PDB file of C-alpha atoms in Angstrom:
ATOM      1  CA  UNK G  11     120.252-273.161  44.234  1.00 52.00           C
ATOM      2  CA  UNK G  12     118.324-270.100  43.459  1.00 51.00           C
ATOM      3  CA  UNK G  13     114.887-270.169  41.792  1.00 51.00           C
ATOM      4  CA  UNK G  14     114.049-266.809  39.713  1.00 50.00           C
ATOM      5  CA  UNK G  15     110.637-266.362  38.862  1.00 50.00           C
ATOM      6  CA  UNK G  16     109.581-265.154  35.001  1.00 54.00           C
ATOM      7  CA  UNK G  17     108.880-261.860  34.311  1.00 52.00           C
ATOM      8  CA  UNK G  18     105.639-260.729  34.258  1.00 54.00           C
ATOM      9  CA  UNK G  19     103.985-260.421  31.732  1.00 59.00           C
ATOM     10  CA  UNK G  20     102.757-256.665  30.957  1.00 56.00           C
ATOM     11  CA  UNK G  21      99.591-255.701  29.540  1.00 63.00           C
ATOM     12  CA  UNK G  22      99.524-253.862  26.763  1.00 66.00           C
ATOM     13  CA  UNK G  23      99.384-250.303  26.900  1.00 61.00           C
ATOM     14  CA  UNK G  24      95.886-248.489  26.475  1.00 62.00           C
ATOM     15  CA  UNK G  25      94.786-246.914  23.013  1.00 66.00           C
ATOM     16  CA  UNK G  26      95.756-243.254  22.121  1.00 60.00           C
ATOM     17  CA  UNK G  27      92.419-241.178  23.606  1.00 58.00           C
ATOM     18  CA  UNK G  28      90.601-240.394  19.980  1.00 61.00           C
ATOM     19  CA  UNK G  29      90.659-237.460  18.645  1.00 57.00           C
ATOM     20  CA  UNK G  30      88.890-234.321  19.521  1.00 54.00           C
ATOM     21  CA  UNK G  31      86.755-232.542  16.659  1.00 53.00           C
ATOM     22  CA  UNK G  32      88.687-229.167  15.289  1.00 50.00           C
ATOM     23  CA  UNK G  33      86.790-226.925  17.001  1.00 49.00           C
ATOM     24  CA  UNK G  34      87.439-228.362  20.540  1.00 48.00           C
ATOM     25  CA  UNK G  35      91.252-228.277  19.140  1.00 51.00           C
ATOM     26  CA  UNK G  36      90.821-224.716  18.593  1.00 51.00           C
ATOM     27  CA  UNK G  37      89.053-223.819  21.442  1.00 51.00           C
ATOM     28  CA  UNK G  38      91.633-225.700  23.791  1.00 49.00           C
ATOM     29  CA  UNK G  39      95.029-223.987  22.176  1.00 49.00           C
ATOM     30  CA  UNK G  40      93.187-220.765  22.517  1.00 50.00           C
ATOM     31  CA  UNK G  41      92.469-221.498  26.348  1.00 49.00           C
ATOM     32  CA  UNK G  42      96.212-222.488  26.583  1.00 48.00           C
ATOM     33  CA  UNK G  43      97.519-219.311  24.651  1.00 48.00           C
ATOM     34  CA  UNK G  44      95.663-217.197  27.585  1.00 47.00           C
ATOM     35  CA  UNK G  45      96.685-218.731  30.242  1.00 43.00           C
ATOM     36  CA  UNK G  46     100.162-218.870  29.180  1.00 42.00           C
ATOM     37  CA  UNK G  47      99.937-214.851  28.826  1.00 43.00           C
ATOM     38  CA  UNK G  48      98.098-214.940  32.296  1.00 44.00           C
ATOM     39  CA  UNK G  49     101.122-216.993  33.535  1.00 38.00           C
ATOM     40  CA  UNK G  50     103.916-214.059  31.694  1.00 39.00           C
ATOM     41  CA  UNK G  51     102.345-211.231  33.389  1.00 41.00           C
ATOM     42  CA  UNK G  52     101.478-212.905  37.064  1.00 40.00           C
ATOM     43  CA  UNK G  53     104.943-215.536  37.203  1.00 39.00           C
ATOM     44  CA  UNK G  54     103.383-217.656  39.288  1.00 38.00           C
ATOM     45  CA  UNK G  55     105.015-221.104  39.597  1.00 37.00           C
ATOM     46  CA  UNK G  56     101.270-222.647  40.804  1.00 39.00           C
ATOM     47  CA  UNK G  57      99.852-220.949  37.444  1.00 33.00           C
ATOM     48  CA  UNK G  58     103.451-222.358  35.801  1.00 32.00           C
ATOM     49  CA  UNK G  59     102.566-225.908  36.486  1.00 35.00           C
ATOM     50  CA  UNK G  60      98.840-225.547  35.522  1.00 37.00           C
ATOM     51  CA  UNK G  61      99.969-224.093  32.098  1.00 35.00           C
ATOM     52  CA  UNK G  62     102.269-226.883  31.634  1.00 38.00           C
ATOM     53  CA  UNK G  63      99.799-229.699  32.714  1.00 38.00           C
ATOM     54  CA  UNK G  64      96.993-228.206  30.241  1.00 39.00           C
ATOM     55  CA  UNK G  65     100.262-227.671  26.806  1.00 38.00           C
ATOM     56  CA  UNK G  66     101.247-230.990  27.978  1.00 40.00           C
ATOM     57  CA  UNK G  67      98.061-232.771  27.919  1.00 42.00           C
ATOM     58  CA  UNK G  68      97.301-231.274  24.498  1.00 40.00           C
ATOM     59  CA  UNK G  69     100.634-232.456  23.239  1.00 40.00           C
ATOM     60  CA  UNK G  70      99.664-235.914  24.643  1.00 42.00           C
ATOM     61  CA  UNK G  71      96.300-236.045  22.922  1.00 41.00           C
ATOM     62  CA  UNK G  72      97.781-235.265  19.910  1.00 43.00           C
ATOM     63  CA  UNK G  73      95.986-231.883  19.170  1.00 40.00           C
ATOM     64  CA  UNK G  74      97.740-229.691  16.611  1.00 44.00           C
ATOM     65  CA  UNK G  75      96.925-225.805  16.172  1.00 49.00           C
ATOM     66  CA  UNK G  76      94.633-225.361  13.372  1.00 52.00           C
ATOM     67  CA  UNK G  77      95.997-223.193  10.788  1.00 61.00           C
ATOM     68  CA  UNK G  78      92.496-221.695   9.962  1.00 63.00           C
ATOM     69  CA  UNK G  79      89.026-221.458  11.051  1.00 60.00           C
ATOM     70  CA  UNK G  80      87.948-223.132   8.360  1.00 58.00           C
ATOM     71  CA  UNK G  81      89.407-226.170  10.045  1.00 55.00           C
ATOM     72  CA  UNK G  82      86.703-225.929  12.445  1.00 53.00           C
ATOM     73  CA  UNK G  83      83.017-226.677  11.837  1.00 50.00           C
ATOM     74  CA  UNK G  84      82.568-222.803  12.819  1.00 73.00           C
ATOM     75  CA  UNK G  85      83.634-220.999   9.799  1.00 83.00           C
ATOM     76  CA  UNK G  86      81.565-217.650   9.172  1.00 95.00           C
ATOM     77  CA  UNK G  87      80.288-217.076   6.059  1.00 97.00           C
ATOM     78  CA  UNK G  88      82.052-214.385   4.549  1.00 98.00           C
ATOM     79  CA  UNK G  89      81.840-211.518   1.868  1.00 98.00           C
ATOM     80  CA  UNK G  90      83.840-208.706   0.968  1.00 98.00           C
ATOM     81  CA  UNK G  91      82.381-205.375  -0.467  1.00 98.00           C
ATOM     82  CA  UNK G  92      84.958-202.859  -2.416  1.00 98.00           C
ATOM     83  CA  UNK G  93      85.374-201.160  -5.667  1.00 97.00           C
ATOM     84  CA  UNK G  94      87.404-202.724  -8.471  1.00 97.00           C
ATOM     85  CA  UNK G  95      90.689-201.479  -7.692  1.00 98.00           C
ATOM     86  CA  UNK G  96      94.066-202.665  -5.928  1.00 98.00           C
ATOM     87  CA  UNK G  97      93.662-200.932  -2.505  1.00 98.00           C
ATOM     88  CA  UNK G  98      92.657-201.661   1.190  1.00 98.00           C
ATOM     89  CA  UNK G  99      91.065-204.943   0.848  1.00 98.00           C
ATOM     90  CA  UNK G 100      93.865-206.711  -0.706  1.00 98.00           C
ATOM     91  CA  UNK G 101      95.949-207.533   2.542  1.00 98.00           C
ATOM     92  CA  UNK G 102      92.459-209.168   4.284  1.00 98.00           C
ATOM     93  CA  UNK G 103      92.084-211.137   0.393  1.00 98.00           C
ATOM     94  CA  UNK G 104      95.496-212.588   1.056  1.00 98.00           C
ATOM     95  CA  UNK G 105      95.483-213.527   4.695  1.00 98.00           C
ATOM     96  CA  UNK G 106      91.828-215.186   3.804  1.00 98.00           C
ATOM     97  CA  UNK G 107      93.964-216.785   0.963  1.00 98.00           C
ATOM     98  CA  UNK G 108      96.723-217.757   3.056  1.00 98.00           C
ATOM     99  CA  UNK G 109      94.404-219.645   5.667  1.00 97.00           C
ATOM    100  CA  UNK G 110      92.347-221.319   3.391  1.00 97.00           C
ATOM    101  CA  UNK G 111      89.656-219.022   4.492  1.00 97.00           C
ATOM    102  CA  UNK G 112      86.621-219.068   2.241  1.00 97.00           C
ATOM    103  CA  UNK G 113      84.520-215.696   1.053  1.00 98.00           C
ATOM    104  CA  UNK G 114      83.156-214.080  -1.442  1.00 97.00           C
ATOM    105  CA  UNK G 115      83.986-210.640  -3.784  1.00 98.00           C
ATOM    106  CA  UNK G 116      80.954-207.973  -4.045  1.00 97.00           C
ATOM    107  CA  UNK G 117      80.907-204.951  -5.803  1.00 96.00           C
ATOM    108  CA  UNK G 118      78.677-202.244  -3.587  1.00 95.00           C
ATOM    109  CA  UNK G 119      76.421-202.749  -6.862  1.00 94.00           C
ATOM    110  CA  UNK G 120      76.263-206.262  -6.243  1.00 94.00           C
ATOM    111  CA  UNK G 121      75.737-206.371  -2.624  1.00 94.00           C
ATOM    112  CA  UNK G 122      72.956-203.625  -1.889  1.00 94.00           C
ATOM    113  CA  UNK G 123      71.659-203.902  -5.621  1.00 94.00           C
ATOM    114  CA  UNK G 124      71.787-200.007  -6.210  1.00 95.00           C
ATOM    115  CA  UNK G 125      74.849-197.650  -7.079  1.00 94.00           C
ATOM    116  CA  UNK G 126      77.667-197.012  -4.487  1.00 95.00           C
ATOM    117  CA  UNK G 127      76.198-193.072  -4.584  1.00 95.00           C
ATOM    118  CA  UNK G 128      72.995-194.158  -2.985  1.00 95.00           C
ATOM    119  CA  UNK G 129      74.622-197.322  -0.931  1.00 95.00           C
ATOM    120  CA  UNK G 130      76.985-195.411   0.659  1.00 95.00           C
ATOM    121  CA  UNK G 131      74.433-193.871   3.799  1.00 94.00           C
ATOM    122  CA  UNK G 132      73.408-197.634   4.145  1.00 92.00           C
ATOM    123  CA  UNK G 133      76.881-198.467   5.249  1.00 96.00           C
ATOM    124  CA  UNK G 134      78.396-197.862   8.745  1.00 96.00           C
ATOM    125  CA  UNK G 135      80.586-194.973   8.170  1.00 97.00           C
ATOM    126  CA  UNK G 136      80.212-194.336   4.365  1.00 96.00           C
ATOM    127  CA  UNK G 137      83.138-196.071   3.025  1.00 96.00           C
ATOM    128  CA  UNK G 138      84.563-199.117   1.522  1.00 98.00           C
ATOM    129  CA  UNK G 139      86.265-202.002   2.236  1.00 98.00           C
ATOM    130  CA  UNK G 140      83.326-203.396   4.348  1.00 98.00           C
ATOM    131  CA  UNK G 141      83.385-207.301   5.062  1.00 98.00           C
ATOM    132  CA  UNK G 142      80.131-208.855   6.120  1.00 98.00           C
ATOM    133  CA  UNK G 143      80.452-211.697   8.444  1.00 98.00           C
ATOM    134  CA  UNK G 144      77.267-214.361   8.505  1.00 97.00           C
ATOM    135  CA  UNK G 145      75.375-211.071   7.623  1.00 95.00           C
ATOM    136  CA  UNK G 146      76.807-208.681   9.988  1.00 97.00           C
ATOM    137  CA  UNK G 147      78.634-205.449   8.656  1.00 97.00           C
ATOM    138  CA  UNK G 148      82.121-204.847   9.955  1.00 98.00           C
ATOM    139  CA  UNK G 149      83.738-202.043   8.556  1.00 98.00           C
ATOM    140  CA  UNK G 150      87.405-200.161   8.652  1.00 98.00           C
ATOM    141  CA  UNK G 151      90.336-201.960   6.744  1.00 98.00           C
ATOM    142  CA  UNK G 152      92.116-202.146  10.057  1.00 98.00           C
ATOM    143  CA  UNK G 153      89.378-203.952  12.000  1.00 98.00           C
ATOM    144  CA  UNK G 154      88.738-205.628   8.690  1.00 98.00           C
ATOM    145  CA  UNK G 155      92.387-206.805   8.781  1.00 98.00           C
ATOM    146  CA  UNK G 156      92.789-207.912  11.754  1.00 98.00           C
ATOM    147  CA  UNK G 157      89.203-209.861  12.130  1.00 98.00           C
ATOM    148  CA  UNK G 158      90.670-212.124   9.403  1.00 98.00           C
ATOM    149  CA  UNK G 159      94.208-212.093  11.044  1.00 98.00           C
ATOM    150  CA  UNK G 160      91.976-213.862  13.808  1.00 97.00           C
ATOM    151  CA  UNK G 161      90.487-216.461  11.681  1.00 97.00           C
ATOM    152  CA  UNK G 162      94.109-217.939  10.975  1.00 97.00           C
ATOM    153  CA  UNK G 163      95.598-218.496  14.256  1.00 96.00           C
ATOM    154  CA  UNK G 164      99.233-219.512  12.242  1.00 97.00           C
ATOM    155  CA  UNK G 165      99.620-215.808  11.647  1.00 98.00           C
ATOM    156  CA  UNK G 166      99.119-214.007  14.870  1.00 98.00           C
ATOM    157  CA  UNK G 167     101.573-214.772  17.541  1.00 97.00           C
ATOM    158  CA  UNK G 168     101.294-215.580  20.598  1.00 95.00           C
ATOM    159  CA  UNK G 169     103.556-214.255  22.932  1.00 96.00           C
ATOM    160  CA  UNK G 170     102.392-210.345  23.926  1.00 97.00           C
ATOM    161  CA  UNK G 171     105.754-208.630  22.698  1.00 97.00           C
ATOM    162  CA  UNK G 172     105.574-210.238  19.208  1.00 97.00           C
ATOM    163  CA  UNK G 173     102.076-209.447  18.731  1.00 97.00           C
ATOM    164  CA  UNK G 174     102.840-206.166  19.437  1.00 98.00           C
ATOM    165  CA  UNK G 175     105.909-205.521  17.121  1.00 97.00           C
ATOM    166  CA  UNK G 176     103.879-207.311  14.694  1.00 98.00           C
ATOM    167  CA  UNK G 177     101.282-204.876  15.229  1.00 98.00           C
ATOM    168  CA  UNK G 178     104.059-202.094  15.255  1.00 98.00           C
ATOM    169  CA  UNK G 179     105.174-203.156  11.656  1.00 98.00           C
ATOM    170  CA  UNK G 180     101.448-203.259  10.175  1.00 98.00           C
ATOM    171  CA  UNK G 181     101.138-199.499  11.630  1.00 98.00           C
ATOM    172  CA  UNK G 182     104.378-198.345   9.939  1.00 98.00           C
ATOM    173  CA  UNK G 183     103.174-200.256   6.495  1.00 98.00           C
ATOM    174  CA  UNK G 184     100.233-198.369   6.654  1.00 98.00           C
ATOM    175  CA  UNK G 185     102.410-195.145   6.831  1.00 98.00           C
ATOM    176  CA  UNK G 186     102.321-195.612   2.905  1.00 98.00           C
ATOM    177  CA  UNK G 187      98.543-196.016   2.001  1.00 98.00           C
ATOM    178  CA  UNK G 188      98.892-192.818   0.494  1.00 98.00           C
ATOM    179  CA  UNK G 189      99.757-195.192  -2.818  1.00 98.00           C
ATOM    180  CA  UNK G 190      96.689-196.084  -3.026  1.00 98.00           C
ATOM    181  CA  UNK G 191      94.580-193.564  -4.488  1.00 98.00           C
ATOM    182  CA  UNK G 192      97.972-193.018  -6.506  1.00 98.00           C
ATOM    183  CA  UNK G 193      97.445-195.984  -8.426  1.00 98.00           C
ATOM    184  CA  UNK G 194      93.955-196.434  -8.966  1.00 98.00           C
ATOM    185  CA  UNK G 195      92.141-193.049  -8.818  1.00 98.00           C
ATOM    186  CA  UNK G 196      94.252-190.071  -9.859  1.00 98.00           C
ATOM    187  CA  UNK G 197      94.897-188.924 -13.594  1.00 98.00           C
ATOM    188  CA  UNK G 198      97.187-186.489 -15.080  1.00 97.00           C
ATOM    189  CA  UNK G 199      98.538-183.827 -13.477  1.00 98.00           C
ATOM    190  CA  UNK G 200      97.162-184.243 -10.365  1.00 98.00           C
ATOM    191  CA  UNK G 201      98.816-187.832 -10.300  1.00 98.00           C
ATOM    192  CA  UNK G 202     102.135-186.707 -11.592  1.00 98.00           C
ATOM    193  CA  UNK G 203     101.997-184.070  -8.435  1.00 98.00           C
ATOM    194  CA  UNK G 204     100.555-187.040  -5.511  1.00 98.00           C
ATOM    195  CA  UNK G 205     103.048-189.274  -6.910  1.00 98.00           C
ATOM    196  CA  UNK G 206     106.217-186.983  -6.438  1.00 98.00           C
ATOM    197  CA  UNK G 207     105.169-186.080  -3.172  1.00 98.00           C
ATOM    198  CA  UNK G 208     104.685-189.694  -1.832  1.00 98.00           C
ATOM    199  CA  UNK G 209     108.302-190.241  -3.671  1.00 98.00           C
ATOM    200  CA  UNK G 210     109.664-187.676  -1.802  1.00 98.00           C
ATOM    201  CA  UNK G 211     109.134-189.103   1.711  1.00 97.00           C
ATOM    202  CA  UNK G 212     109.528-192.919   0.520  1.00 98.00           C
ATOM    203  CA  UNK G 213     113.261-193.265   0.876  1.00 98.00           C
ATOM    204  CA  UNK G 214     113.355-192.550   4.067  1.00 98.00           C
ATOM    205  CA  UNK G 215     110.084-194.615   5.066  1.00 98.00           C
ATOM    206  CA  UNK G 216     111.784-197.811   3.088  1.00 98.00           C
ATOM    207  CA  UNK G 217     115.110-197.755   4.485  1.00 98.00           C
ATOM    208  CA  UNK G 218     113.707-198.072   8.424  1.00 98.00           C
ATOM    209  CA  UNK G 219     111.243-200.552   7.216  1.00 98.00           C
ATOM    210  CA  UNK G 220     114.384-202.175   5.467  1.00 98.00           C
ATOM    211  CA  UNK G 221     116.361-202.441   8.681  1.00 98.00           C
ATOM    212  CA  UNK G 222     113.335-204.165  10.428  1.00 98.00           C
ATOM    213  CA  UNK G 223     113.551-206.598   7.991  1.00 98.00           C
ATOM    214  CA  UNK G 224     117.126-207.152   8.556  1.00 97.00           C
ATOM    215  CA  UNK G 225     116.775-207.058  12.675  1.00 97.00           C
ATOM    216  CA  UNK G 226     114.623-209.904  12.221  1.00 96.00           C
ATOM    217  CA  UNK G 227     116.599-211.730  10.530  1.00 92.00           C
ATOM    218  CA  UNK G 228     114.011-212.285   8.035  1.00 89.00           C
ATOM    219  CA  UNK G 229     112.866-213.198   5.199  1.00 97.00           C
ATOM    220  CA  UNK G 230     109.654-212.107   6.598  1.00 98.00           C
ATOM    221  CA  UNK G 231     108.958-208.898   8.938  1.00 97.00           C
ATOM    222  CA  UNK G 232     108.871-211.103  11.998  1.00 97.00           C
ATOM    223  CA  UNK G 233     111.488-213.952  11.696  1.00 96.00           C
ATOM    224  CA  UNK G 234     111.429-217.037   9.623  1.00 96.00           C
ATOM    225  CA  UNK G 235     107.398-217.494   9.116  1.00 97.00           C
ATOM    226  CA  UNK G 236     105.137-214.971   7.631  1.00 98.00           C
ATOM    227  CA  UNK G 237     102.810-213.308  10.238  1.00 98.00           C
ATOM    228  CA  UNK G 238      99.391-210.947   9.447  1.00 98.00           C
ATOM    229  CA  UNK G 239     101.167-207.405   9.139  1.00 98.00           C
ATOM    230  CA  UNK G 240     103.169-209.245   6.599  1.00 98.00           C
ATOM    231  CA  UNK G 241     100.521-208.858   4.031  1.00 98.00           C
ATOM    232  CA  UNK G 242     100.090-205.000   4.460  1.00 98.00           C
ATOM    233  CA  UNK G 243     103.833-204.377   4.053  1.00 98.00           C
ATOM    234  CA  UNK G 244     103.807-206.643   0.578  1.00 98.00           C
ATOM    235  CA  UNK G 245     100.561-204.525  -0.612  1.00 98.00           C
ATOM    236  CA  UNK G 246     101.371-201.070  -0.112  1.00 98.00           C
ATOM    237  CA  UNK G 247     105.547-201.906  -1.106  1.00 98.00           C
ATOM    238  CA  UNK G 248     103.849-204.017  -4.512  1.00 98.00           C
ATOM    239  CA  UNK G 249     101.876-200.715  -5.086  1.00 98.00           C
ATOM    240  CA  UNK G 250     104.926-198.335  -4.897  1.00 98.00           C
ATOM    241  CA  UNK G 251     106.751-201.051  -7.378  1.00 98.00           C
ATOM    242  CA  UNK G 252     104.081-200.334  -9.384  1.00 98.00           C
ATOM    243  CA  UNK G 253     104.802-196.788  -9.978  1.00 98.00           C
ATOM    244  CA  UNK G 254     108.259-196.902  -9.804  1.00 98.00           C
ATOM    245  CA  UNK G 255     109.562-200.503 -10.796  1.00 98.00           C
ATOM    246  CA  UNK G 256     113.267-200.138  -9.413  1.00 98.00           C
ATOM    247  CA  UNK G 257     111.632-198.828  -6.364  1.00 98.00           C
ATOM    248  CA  UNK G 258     112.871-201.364  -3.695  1.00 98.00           C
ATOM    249  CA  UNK G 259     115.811-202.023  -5.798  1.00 97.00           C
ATOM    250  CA  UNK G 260     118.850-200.591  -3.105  1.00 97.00           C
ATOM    251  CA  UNK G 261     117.791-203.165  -0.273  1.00 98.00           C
ATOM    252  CA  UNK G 262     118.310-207.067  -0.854  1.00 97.00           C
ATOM    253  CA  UNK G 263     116.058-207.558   1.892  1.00 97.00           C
ATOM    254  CA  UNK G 264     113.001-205.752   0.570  1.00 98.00           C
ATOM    255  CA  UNK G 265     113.156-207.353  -2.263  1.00 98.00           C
ATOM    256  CA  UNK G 266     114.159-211.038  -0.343  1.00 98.00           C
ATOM    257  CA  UNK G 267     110.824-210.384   2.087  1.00 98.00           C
ATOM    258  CA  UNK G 268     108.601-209.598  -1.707  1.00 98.00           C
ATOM    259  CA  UNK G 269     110.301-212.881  -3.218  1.00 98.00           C
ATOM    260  CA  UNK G 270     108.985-214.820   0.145  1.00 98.00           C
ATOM    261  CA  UNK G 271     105.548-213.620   0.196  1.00 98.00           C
ATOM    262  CA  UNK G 272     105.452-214.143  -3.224  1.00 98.00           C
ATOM    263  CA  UNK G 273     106.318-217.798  -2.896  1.00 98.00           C
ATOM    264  CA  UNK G 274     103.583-218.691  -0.094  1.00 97.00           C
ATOM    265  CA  UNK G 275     101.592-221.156  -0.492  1.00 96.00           C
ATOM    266  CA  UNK G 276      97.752-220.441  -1.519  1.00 97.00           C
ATOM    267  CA  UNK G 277      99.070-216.478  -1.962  1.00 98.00           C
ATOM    268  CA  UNK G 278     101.292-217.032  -4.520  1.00 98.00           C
ATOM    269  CA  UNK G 279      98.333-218.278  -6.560  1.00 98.00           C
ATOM    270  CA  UNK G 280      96.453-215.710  -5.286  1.00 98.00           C
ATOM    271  CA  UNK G 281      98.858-212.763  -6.823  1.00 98.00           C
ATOM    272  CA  UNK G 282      98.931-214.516 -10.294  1.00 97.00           C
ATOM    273  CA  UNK G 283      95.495-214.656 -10.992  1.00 97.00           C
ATOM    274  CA  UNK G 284      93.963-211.538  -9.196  1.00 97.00           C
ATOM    275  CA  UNK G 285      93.629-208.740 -12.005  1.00 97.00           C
ATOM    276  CA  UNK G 286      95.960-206.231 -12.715  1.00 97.00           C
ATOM    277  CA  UNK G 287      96.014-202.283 -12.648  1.00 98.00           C
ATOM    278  CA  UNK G 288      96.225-201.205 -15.963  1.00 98.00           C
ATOM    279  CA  UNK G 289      96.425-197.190 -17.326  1.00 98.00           C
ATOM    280  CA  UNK G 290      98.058-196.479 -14.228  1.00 98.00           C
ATOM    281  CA  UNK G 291      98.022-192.270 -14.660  1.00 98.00           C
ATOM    282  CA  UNK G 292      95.711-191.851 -17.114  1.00 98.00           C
ATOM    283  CA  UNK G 293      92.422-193.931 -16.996  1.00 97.00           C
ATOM    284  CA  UNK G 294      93.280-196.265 -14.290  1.00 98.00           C
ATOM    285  CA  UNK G 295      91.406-199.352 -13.897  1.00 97.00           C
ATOM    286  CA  UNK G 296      91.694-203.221 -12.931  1.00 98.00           C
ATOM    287  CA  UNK G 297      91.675-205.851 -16.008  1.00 97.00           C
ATOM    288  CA  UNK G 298      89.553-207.728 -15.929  1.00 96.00           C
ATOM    289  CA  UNK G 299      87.756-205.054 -13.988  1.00 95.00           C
ATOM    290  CA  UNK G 300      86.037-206.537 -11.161  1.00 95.00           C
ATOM    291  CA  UNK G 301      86.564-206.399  -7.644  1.00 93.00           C
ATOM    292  CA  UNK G 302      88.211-209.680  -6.887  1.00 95.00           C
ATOM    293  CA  UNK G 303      89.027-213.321  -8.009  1.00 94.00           C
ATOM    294  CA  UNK G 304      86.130-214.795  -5.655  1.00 95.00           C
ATOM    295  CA  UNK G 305      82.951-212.816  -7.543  1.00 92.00           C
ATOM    296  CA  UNK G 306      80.091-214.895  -7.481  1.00 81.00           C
ATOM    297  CA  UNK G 307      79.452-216.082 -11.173  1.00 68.00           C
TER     298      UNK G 307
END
């Protein structure tokens, strides 16, 4: 008769590996993002299998992407300098709000503890926005921009084609910054003139941004989740509402892509509370008029 011996009895399997701090998180999905681009551009399958081994092994240890620096015990200590108006700080204020991203609102007053007039040679290029990072100045809204862009990983992608045409979208946006100045500086007749003659090339400018929208199937500029550029498109589109309230009105997926920016978390809190242009034309100013919702009391 045959004799079967017992199953073994199996040891139990080893504990999960604990987890690494955020920083080494971040550090280690950056690494990966890198040398998956290294891997699109050389398609080698050596460099294929090394890519997968190092994803896989951060899958296996449990490591999710960060949505923020602020996640990591490197966050930089941040400030942003501008004037009290609605203009070319507010995308950087809302992808800072989006991530979670702590700073701080400074008049030029504020900051250098003089008047902008005698300030303004003490900055890098004599303008405003300026955003000082642990100290350091970094000027242009662009750079500006994108530098925060950086600081929440969620909204930059990561493949080389989508960063570009993400990229692509926050250049066209910025095709319409002439609405700036439009809303917050000009008066009278000189407004009535700058504000026909941004009106007169809008159209045109909204319907191709329109049909982006609509390519990508939406809501936002680059598919279903809201990416940097988004924030630039929403400002300078919010500021040509402002002037002409029916102005998106002829394409349901302008105003679809508003609606969903409008409804993100931390931003949509954001929008309510930051102040509002008032006198718009006449004696235009912010109420109440300071430069942001994160002034230092």
């Amino acid at each position: 008769r045959a004799v079967f011996a017992p199953h073994p009895v199996l040891p139990p399997p080893p504990p999960p590996p604990p987890p690494l701090p955020p920083a080494t998180q971040l550090g280690i999905h950056r690494s990966a993002q890198m040398l998956l681009k290294s891997v699109h551009r050389l398609a080698r399958p050596s460099l294929l299998v090394a890519a997968g081994t190092f994803a896989g092994e951060a899958a296996r240890r449990g490591l999710s992407q960060p949505a923020s620096v602020c996640e990591s015990a490197a966050a930089p200590q941040l400030t942003m300098i501008y004037f009290p108006v609605r203009a070319l700080a507010e995308p950087a204020r809302m992808i800072l709000e989006f991530g979670g991203v702590a700073y701080e609102d400074a008049s030029p007053q504020h900051a250098y503890g003089v008047p902008w007039k005698d300030a303004k040679d003490k900055t890098p290029f004599g303008q405003l926005p300026l955003l000082l990072v642990d100290g350091k100045e970094l000027a242009q809204a662009g750079a500006i921009i994108r530098y925060c862009a950086a600081l929440v990983p969620a909204l930059v992608p990561a493949e080389p084609l989508e960063a570009a045409r993400c990229d692509m979208i926050f250049e066209a946006a910025r095709e319409l910054d002439a609405v700036n100045p439009i809303v917050n500086v000009f008066r009278g007749e000189a407004f009535d003139a700058k504000k026909a003659a941004f009106f007169d090339s809008f159209p045109a400018k909204l319907a191709r941004l329109a049909r982006q929208l609509r390519e990508s199937e939406g809501p936002f500029s680059c598919g279903a989740a809201p990416r940097w550029c988004d924030f630039m498109l929403y400002h300078n589109l919010d500021n040509a509402r402002l002037l002409e309230p029916a102005a998106l009105d002829a394409y349901p997926e302008v105003r679809t892509f508003m609606a969903a920016v409008e409804a993100t978390p931390r931003v949509a809190e954001f929008l309510q509370a930051r102040p509002k242009p008032v006198d718009i034309g006449t004696k235009p100013m912010l109420e109440p008029n300071v430069p942001g919702i994160r002034v230092k009391k």
